[in-house]
Amino acid sequence: MNFIKNMNLKNKCLLVTGGTGSFGETVLKSFLNTDISEIRIFSRDEKKQYDLRQKYKNERLSFHIGDVRSLDSLNRAMSGVNYVFHAAALKQVPSCEFFPLEAIQTNTLGTENVIQSCLLNKTSKLVLLSTDKAVYPINTMGLTKALSERILTSYAKTIDASKLTLSATRYGNVMCSRGSVIPLFISQIISKQKITITDPTMTRFLMSLDEAVSLVKYAFNNASQGEIFIKKAPACTINTLAAALIDIFNAKNQIEIIGSRQGEKLYESLLSREEMSRALDHDSYYSIPLDNKELDYSKFFDEGDKRINVIEDYNSHNTNQLSINEVKEKLLMLPYVKKYLN
């Protein structure tokens, strides 16, 4: 949480869209330890808002019912807001596959509404949360998030950063977030069911919620207009992850291979090969600076980049691969896992 120290938070107001999700609550907890004046939680879920209100009982917290699909409801919540973390999205791959128009409304057009509301209300910074599924997208969720990134960078080409700085973060699977595989595996272990694995060789990045929040804070403090930030992260196979959990819980569950599901990749990419050719290296992070071609169409036809032919994308197959013991070490640090062990 060291990046908070560099933030100018006194007399400032932060709004988090989709603020009742896993990311939103982690942001909320970290920022309540600062001198920020107000944190606004913006979401559709009144039950989760009630739960958070009862849990924290903090006068600097305010809760706003609304939907990023509605510019009017955003504007009502955005008045007086200095900073926005835009986390609201439909994130479940099957839901987006079954209802693609709903995903477009929330993930893509909702992002434009958030940007428009920031401009109307003179908000100074917006950080969009994106996903590895936006790179080489093969499912609706990834396609809609890729378009949300494009909308943000398109606006960034025409907006003065002194008025509104737009940036984005892109990260892989967040361990124990809602709908992720670790809670499923733990549930199957505890209920003595078979652990269902799609493909044992499938790899996924491993990142904690705190690391995801730190990435957003890093972007907040360091972004140039339209820049996209990516955290370097280790990965493991799904088989290694299941084996680590079985070992932690001293379980005897059998593993059942069920095969890859529709819209599911063998590995996830955080940077495409094309993006890697111009990415900046910040030790623990990569960033993609804004490709400011403006409206010069000739650059799309007359200029190229020979480096693309010799560069790999950055994906969960070619990043640092963790052993079972290394995965166990990461898992044992997670509050969710500790809760079930206790």
Tab-separated table of C-alpha atoms in Angstrom:
chain	number	residue	atom	x	y	z
A	1	MET	CA	0.000	0.000	0.000
A	2	ASN	CA	3.035	2.323	-0.244
A	3	PHE	CA	1.646	4.074	-3.310
A	4	ILE	CA	-1.083	5.716	-1.207
A	5	LYS	CA	1.546	7.912	0.433
A	6	ASN	CA	2.163	9.734	-2.849
A	7	MET	CA	-1.490	10.491	-3.464
A	8	ASN	CA	-2.909	13.942	-2.861
A	9	LEU	CA	-5.985	12.875	-0.888
A	10	LYS	CA	-6.690	15.632	1.620
A	11	ASN	CA	-10.066	17.271	0.901
A	12	LYS	CA	-10.530	14.878	-2.035
A	13	CYS	CA	-13.373	12.563	-3.007
A	14	LEU	CA	-12.891	9.151	-4.627
A	15	LEU	CA	-15.704	7.285	-6.413
A	16	VAL	CA	-15.464	3.552	-7.129
A	17	THR	CA	-17.895	2.167	-9.696
A	18	GLY	CA	-18.796	-1.445	-8.974
A	19	GLY	CA	-17.576	-0.602	-5.501
A	20	THR	CA	-19.353	-3.482	-3.727
A	21	GLY	CA	-17.214	-6.114	-5.463
A	22	SER	CA	-14.001	-7.728	-4.222
A	23	PHE	CA	-11.830	-4.939	-5.626
A	24	GLY	CA	-14.066	-2.181	-4.258
A	25	GLU	CA	-13.946	-3.412	-0.688
A	26	THR	CA	-10.148	-3.791	-0.817
A	27	VAL	CA	-9.871	-0.193	-2.077
A	28	LEU	CA	-12.260	0.964	0.612
A	29	LYS	CA	-10.226	-0.637	3.422
A	30	SER	CA	-6.919	0.788	2.215
A	31	PHE	CA	-8.215	4.337	1.658
A	32	LEU	CA	-9.955	4.554	5.018
A	33	ASN	CA	-6.444	4.578	6.489
A	34	THR	CA	-5.696	7.865	4.702
A	35	ASP	CA	-6.907	11.439	5.177
A	36	ILE	CA	-9.250	11.248	2.180
A	37	SER	CA	-12.450	13.219	2.799
A	38	GLU	CA	-14.974	10.915	1.131
A	39	ILE	CA	-15.220	7.555	-0.622
A	40	ARG	CA	-18.321	7.022	-2.743
A	41	ILE	CA	-19.396	3.466	-3.542
A	42	PHE	CA	-21.435	3.369	-6.754
A	43	SER	CA	-23.239	0.134	-7.661
A	44	ARG	CA	-26.592	-1.515	-8.380
A	45	ASP	CA	-26.517	-3.927	-5.441
A	46	GLU	CA	-28.373	-2.463	-2.458
A	47	LYS	CA	-27.851	-5.618	-0.355
A	48	LYS	CA	-24.059	-5.462	-0.691
A	49	GLN	CA	-24.139	-1.725	-0.045
A	50	TYR	CA	-26.122	-2.369	3.146
A	51	ASP	CA	-23.621	-5.027	4.231
A	52	LEU	CA	-20.656	-2.694	3.684
A	53	ARG	CA	-22.415	0.161	5.451
A	54	GLN	CA	-23.057	-2.026	8.490
A	55	LYS	CA	-19.559	-3.500	8.436
A	56	TYR	CA	-17.587	-0.251	8.333
A	57	LYS	CA	-19.913	2.389	9.834
A	58	ASN	CA	-17.644	5.215	8.681
A	59	GLU	CA	-18.919	8.746	8.089
A	60	ARG	CA	-16.482	9.222	5.193
A	61	LEU	CA	-18.243	6.445	3.260
A	62	SER	CA	-21.281	7.213	1.124
A	63	PHE	CA	-23.278	4.779	-0.974
A	64	HIS	CA	-24.958	5.574	-4.289
A	65	ILE	CA	-27.391	3.269	-6.061
A	66	GLY	CA	-26.927	3.573	-9.793
A	67	ASP	CA	-25.828	1.909	-13.003
A	68	VAL	CA	-22.980	2.835	-15.344
A	69	ARG	CA	-25.471	2.272	-18.165
A	70	SER	CA	-27.214	5.474	-17.054
A	71	LEU	CA	-25.355	8.743	-17.547
A	72	ASP	CA	-27.941	10.493	-15.367
A	73	SER	CA	-27.330	8.228	-12.367
A	74	LEU	CA	-23.568	8.632	-12.816
A	75	ASN	CA	-23.891	12.419	-12.913
A	76	ARG	CA	-25.906	12.441	-9.694
A	77	ALA	CA	-23.132	10.504	-7.943
A	78	MET	CA	-20.185	12.227	-9.663
A	79	SER	CA	-20.777	15.807	-8.542
A	80	GLY	CA	-17.762	16.949	-6.507
A	81	VAL	CA	-15.718	13.797	-7.231
A	82	ASN	CA	-11.987	14.242	-7.846
A	83	TYR	CA	-10.901	10.698	-8.703
A	84	VAL	CA	-12.638	7.638	-10.158
A	85	PHE	CA	-11.688	3.961	-10.168
A	86	HIS	CA	-13.945	2.316	-12.749
A	87	ALA	CA	-14.387	-1.327	-11.716
A	88	ALA	CA	-18.034	-1.914	-12.677
A	89	ALA	CA	-18.324	-4.705	-15.245
A	90	LEU	CA	-19.960	-7.968	-16.154
A	91	LYS	CA	-17.004	-10.288	-15.551
A	92	GLN	CA	-18.301	-13.856	-15.781
A	93	VAL	CA	-17.428	-15.413	-19.145
A	94	PRO	CA	-20.572	-17.616	-19.389
A	95	SER	CA	-22.927	-14.738	-18.508
A	96	CYS	CA	-21.392	-12.537	-21.184
A	97	GLU	CA	-21.557	-15.392	-23.722
A	98	PHE	CA	-25.259	-15.938	-23.045
A	99	PHE	CA	-26.136	-12.225	-22.923
A	100	PRO	CA	-23.624	-10.359	-25.147
A	101	LEU	CA	-25.781	-7.240	-25.528
A	102	GLU	CA	-25.888	-6.885	-21.744
A	103	ALA	CA	-22.077	-7.079	-21.644
A	104	ILE	CA	-21.827	-4.400	-24.337
A	105	GLN	CA	-24.190	-2.118	-22.396
A	106	THR	CA	-22.250	-2.428	-19.144
A	107	ASN	CA	-18.619	-3.025	-20.102
A	108	THR	CA	-18.307	-0.963	-23.262
A	109	LEU	CA	-20.970	1.729	-23.335
A	110	GLY	CA	-20.825	2.004	-19.539
A	111	THR	CA	-17.161	2.980	-19.816
A	112	GLU	CA	-18.022	5.783	-22.232
A	113	ASN	CA	-20.686	7.006	-19.806
A	114	VAL	CA	-18.158	7.097	-16.981
A	115	ILE	CA	-15.721	9.113	-19.121
A	116	GLN	CA	-18.486	11.501	-20.196
A	117	SER	CA	-19.578	11.985	-16.584
A	118	CYS	CA	-15.987	12.684	-15.508
A	119	LEU	CA	-15.741	15.367	-18.190
A	120	LEU	CA	-19.088	16.932	-17.274
A	121	ASN	CA	-18.204	17.026	-13.573
A	122	LYS	CA	-14.571	18.128	-13.981
A	123	THR	CA	-13.124	14.999	-12.373
A	124	SER	CA	-9.323	15.074	-12.631
A	125	LYS	CA	-8.344	11.367	-12.861
A	126	LEU	CA	-9.985	8.149	-14.050
A	127	VAL	CA	-8.431	4.678	-13.880
A	128	LEU	CA	-10.235	1.911	-15.779
A	129	LEU	CA	-9.846	-1.693	-14.611
A	130	SER	CA	-9.417	-4.047	-17.547
A	131	THR	CA	-8.466	-7.703	-17.935
A	132	ASP	CA	-6.056	-10.060	-19.672
A	133	LYS	CA	-9.078	-11.339	-21.596
A	134	ALA	CA	-8.972	-8.078	-23.574
A	135	VAL	CA	-5.747	-9.305	-25.245
A	136	TYR	CA	-6.437	-11.550	-28.253
A	137	PRO	CA	-10.068	-11.769	-27.100
A	138	ILE	CA	-12.012	-14.939	-27.947
A	139	ASN	CA	-15.046	-14.395	-25.708
A	140	THR	CA	-17.622	-11.642	-25.281
A	141	MET	CA	-16.254	-10.519	-21.941
A	142	GLY	CA	-12.792	-9.975	-23.455
A	143	LEU	CA	-14.182	-8.322	-26.576
A	144	THR	CA	-16.243	-5.812	-24.590
A	145	LYS	CA	-13.332	-4.983	-22.268
A	146	ALA	CA	-10.984	-4.582	-25.249
A	147	LEU	CA	-13.441	-2.086	-26.705
A	148	SER	CA	-13.655	-0.266	-23.369
A	149	GLU	CA	-9.853	0.179	-23.518
A	150	ARG	CA	-10.124	1.491	-27.081
A	151	ILE	CA	-12.824	3.957	-26.084
A	152	LEU	CA	-10.633	5.241	-23.253
A	153	THR	CA	-7.541	5.647	-25.442
A	154	SER	CA	-9.632	7.294	-28.172
A	155	TYR	CA	-10.839	9.936	-25.704
A	156	ALA	CA	-7.290	10.281	-24.356
A	157	LYS	CA	-6.090	11.472	-27.765
A	158	THR	CA	-8.358	14.516	-27.633
A	159	ILE	CA	-8.523	15.429	-23.915
A	160	ASP	CA	-6.011	17.689	-22.190
A	161	ALA	CA	-4.436	15.677	-19.350
A	162	SER	CA	-4.488	18.771	-17.139
A	163	LYS	CA	-8.281	18.571	-17.244
A	164	LEU	CA	-8.768	14.782	-17.060
A	165	THR	CA	-6.089	12.086	-17.024
A	166	LEU	CA	-7.345	8.780	-18.388
A	167	SER	CA	-5.471	5.532	-17.762
A	168	ALA	CA	-6.174	1.818	-17.464
A	169	THR	CA	-4.842	-1.250	-15.708
A	170	ARG	CA	-4.912	-4.773	-17.028
A	171	TYR	CA	-4.359	-7.821	-14.856
A	172	GLY	CA	-4.939	-11.558	-14.799
A	173	ASN	CA	-6.931	-13.707	-12.413
A	174	VAL	CA	-7.281	-12.224	-8.935
A	175	MET	CA	-7.059	-15.026	-6.400
A	176	CYS	CA	-10.265	-15.634	-4.422
A	177	SER	CA	-12.210	-12.890	-6.154
A	178	ARG	CA	-15.885	-13.535	-6.766
A	179	GLY	CA	-16.404	-16.321	-9.309
A	180	SER	CA	-12.733	-17.359	-9.417
A	181	VAL	CA	-11.579	-20.973	-9.316
A	182	ILE	CA	-9.939	-21.085	-5.853
A	183	PRO	CA	-13.240	-20.708	-3.909
A	184	LEU	CA	-14.716	-23.414	-6.168
A	185	PHE	CA	-11.851	-25.819	-5.479
A	186	ILE	CA	-12.028	-25.143	-1.722
A	187	SER	CA	-15.780	-25.757	-1.738
A	188	GLN	CA	-15.265	-29.047	-3.578
A	189	ILE	CA	-12.507	-30.088	-1.151
A	190	ILE	CA	-14.584	-29.326	1.949
A	191	SER	CA	-17.674	-31.110	0.591
A	192	LYS	CA	-15.486	-34.085	-0.483
A	193	GLN	CA	-16.523	-33.798	-4.121
A	194	LYS	CA	-14.298	-34.408	-7.117
A	195	ILE	CA	-12.201	-31.384	-8.054
A	196	THR	CA	-13.216	-30.436	-11.580
A	197	ILE	CA	-10.356	-29.295	-13.807
A	198	THR	CA	-10.940	-28.163	-17.375
A	199	ASP	CA	-7.401	-28.817	-18.684
A	200	PRO	CA	-4.482	-29.666	-16.350
A	201	THR	CA	-1.975	-27.877	-18.627
A	202	MET	CA	-3.992	-24.645	-18.678
A	203	THR	CA	-2.058	-21.783	-17.058
A	204	ARG	CA	-3.290	-18.679	-15.250
A	205	PHE	CA	-1.585	-15.647	-13.695
A	206	LEU	CA	-1.734	-15.451	-9.894
A	207	MET	CA	-2.339	-12.073	-8.264
A	208	SER	CA	-3.810	-11.083	-4.909
A	209	LEU	CA	-6.448	-8.387	-4.434
A	210	ASP	CA	-3.901	-6.190	-2.660
A	211	GLU	CA	-1.591	-6.476	-5.671
A	212	ALA	CA	-4.463	-5.544	-7.999
A	213	VAL	CA	-5.231	-2.454	-5.915
A	214	SER	CA	-1.539	-1.510	-5.834
A	215	LEU	CA	-1.462	-1.669	-9.629
A	216	VAL	CA	-4.371	0.778	-9.816
A	217	LYS	CA	-2.640	3.112	-7.362
A	218	TYR	CA	0.563	2.920	-9.386
A	219	ALA	CA	-1.343	3.912	-12.521
A	220	PHE	CA	-3.049	6.705	-10.571
A	221	ASN	CA	0.304	8.179	-9.533
A	222	ASN	CA	2.350	7.588	-12.681
A	223	ALA	CA	0.100	7.512	-15.745
A	224	SER	CA	0.564	9.733	-18.722
A	225	GLN	CA	-2.543	10.410	-20.764
A	226	GLY	CA	-4.020	7.176	-22.155
A	227	GLU	CA	-1.381	4.862	-20.682
A	228	ILE	CA	-2.254	1.236	-19.847
A	229	PHE	CA	-0.440	-0.495	-16.963
A	230	ILE	CA	0.192	-4.212	-16.511
A	231	LYS	CA	1.619	-5.930	-13.433
A	232	LYS	CA	4.219	-8.613	-13.993
A	233	ALA	CA	2.913	-11.731	-12.296
A	234	PRO	CA	3.835	-15.394	-11.893
A	235	ALA	CA	1.568	-18.186	-13.087
A	236	CYS	CA	0.922	-21.878	-12.622
A	237	THR	CA	-1.006	-24.680	-14.255
A	238	ILE	CA	-4.518	-25.440	-13.021
A	239	ASN	CA	-3.227	-28.896	-12.039
A	240	THR	CA	-0.524	-27.305	-9.837
A	241	LEU	CA	-3.106	-25.024	-8.226
A	242	ALA	CA	-5.418	-27.948	-7.411
A	243	ALA	CA	-2.506	-30.010	-6.057
A	244	ALA	CA	-1.407	-27.127	-3.820
A	245	LEU	CA	-4.910	-26.773	-2.348
A	246	ILE	CA	-5.243	-30.526	-1.800
A	247	ASP	CA	-1.921	-30.451	0.057
A	248	ILE	CA	-2.864	-27.401	2.165
A	249	PHE	CA	-6.137	-29.004	3.278
A	250	ASN	CA	-4.595	-32.469	3.610
A	251	ALA	CA	-7.411	-33.716	1.387
A	252	LYS	CA	-7.979	-36.946	-0.535
A	253	ASN	CA	-10.259	-35.592	-3.274
A	254	GLN	CA	-9.997	-37.108	-6.723
A	255	ILE	CA	-9.523	-34.876	-9.770
A	256	GLU	CA	-11.903	-35.030	-12.729
A	257	ILE	CA	-10.851	-33.571	-16.090
A	258	ILE	CA	-13.956	-32.051	-17.694
A	259	GLY	CA	-12.399	-30.325	-20.730
A	260	SER	CA	-12.114	-26.674	-21.716
A	261	ARG	CA	-15.302	-24.657	-21.737
A	262	GLN	CA	-16.592	-22.316	-24.427
A	263	GLY	CA	-14.686	-19.040	-24.495
A	264	GLU	CA	-11.828	-20.382	-22.361
A	265	LYS	CA	-8.156	-20.013	-23.334
A	266	LEU	CA	-5.298	-22.436	-22.722
A	267	TYR	CA	-3.262	-19.489	-21.459
A	268	GLU	CA	-3.920	-15.793	-20.839
A	269	SER	CA	-1.953	-12.901	-22.338
A	270	LEU	CA	-1.421	-9.601	-20.559
A	271	LEU	CA	0.415	-7.937	-23.445
A	272	SER	CA	0.089	-8.744	-27.122
A	273	ARG	CA	3.193	-9.131	-29.242
A	274	GLU	CA	2.306	-5.863	-30.957
A	275	GLU	CA	2.051	-4.080	-27.595
A	276	MET	CA	5.293	-5.608	-26.300
A	277	SER	CA	7.164	-3.963	-29.185
A	278	ARG	CA	6.491	-0.527	-27.656
A	279	ALA	CA	5.906	-1.330	-23.974
A	280	LEU	CA	7.867	0.444	-21.238
A	281	ASP	CA	9.441	-1.591	-18.415
A	282	HIS	CA	8.908	-0.250	-14.861
A	283	ASP	CA	10.551	-3.136	-12.903
A	284	SER	CA	7.384	-4.696	-11.431
A	285	TYR	CA	5.141	-3.307	-14.176
A	286	TYR	CA	4.853	-2.795	-17.901
A	287	SER	CA	3.023	0.110	-19.459
A	288	ILE	CA	1.744	0.791	-22.945
A	289	PRO	CA	2.023	4.482	-23.827
A	290	LEU	CA	-0.750	6.087	-25.848
A	291	ASP	CA	-0.347	5.379	-29.562
A	292	ASN	CA	-1.097	8.920	-30.621
A	293	LYS	CA	-1.685	8.540	-34.347
A	294	GLU	CA	-4.483	11.083	-34.087
A	295	LEU	CA	-6.432	11.062	-37.377
A	296	ASP	CA	-3.426	10.547	-39.656
A	297	TYR	CA	-4.599	7.538	-41.679
A	298	SER	CA	-1.324	7.382	-43.646
A	299	LYS	CA	0.488	6.081	-40.544
A	300	PHE	CA	-1.690	2.966	-40.606
A	301	PHE	CA	-0.595	2.201	-44.174
A	302	ASP	CA	2.908	3.644	-44.565
A	303	GLU	CA	4.583	2.964	-41.198
A	304	GLY	CA	5.414	-0.410	-39.637
A	305	ASP	CA	7.454	-2.006	-36.860
A	306	LYS	CA	9.960	-4.742	-37.769
A	307	ARG	CA	10.426	-5.703	-34.091
A	308	ILE	CA	6.988	-7.353	-33.965
A	309	ASN	CA	8.340	-10.351	-35.907
A	310	VAL	CA	10.860	-11.248	-33.174
A	311	ILE	CA	8.930	-10.385	-29.993
A	312	GLU	CA	6.659	-12.700	-27.993
A	313	ASP	CA	3.491	-11.682	-26.233
A	314	TYR	CA	3.582	-11.700	-22.407
A	315	ASN	CA	1.413	-14.583	-21.267
A	316	SER	CA	0.822	-17.099	-18.493
A	317	HIS	CA	2.774	-19.772	-20.385
A	318	ASN	CA	6.015	-17.788	-20.706
A	319	THR	CA	6.036	-15.925	-17.371
A	320	ASN	CA	7.595	-17.360	-14.193
A	321	GLN	CA	5.956	-20.740	-13.476
A	322	LEU	CA	5.412	-21.528	-9.792
A	323	SER	CA	5.937	-24.942	-8.196
A	324	ILE	CA	3.381	-26.564	-5.890
A	325	ASN	CA	5.261	-25.292	-2.809
A	326	GLU	CA	5.504	-21.762	-4.228
A	327	VAL	CA	1.771	-21.758	-4.972
A	328	LYS	CA	1.067	-23.011	-1.440
A	329	GLU	CA	3.114	-20.123	-0.053
A	330	LYS	CA	0.994	-17.592	-1.985
A	331	LEU	CA	-2.274	-19.301	-1.062
A	332	LEU	CA	-1.452	-19.412	2.647
A	333	MET	CA	-1.175	-15.608	2.651
A	334	LEU	CA	-4.768	-15.153	1.470
A	335	PRO	CA	-7.396	-14.289	4.128
A	336	TYR	CA	-9.958	-16.408	2.265
A	337	VAL	CA	-7.802	-19.538	2.554
A	338	LYS	CA	-6.868	-18.770	6.181
A	339	LYS	CA	-10.559	-18.494	7.052
A	340	TYR	CA	-11.271	-22.040	5.877
A	341	LEU	CA	-8.138	-23.467	7.449
A	342	ASN	CA	-9.217	-22.034	10.807
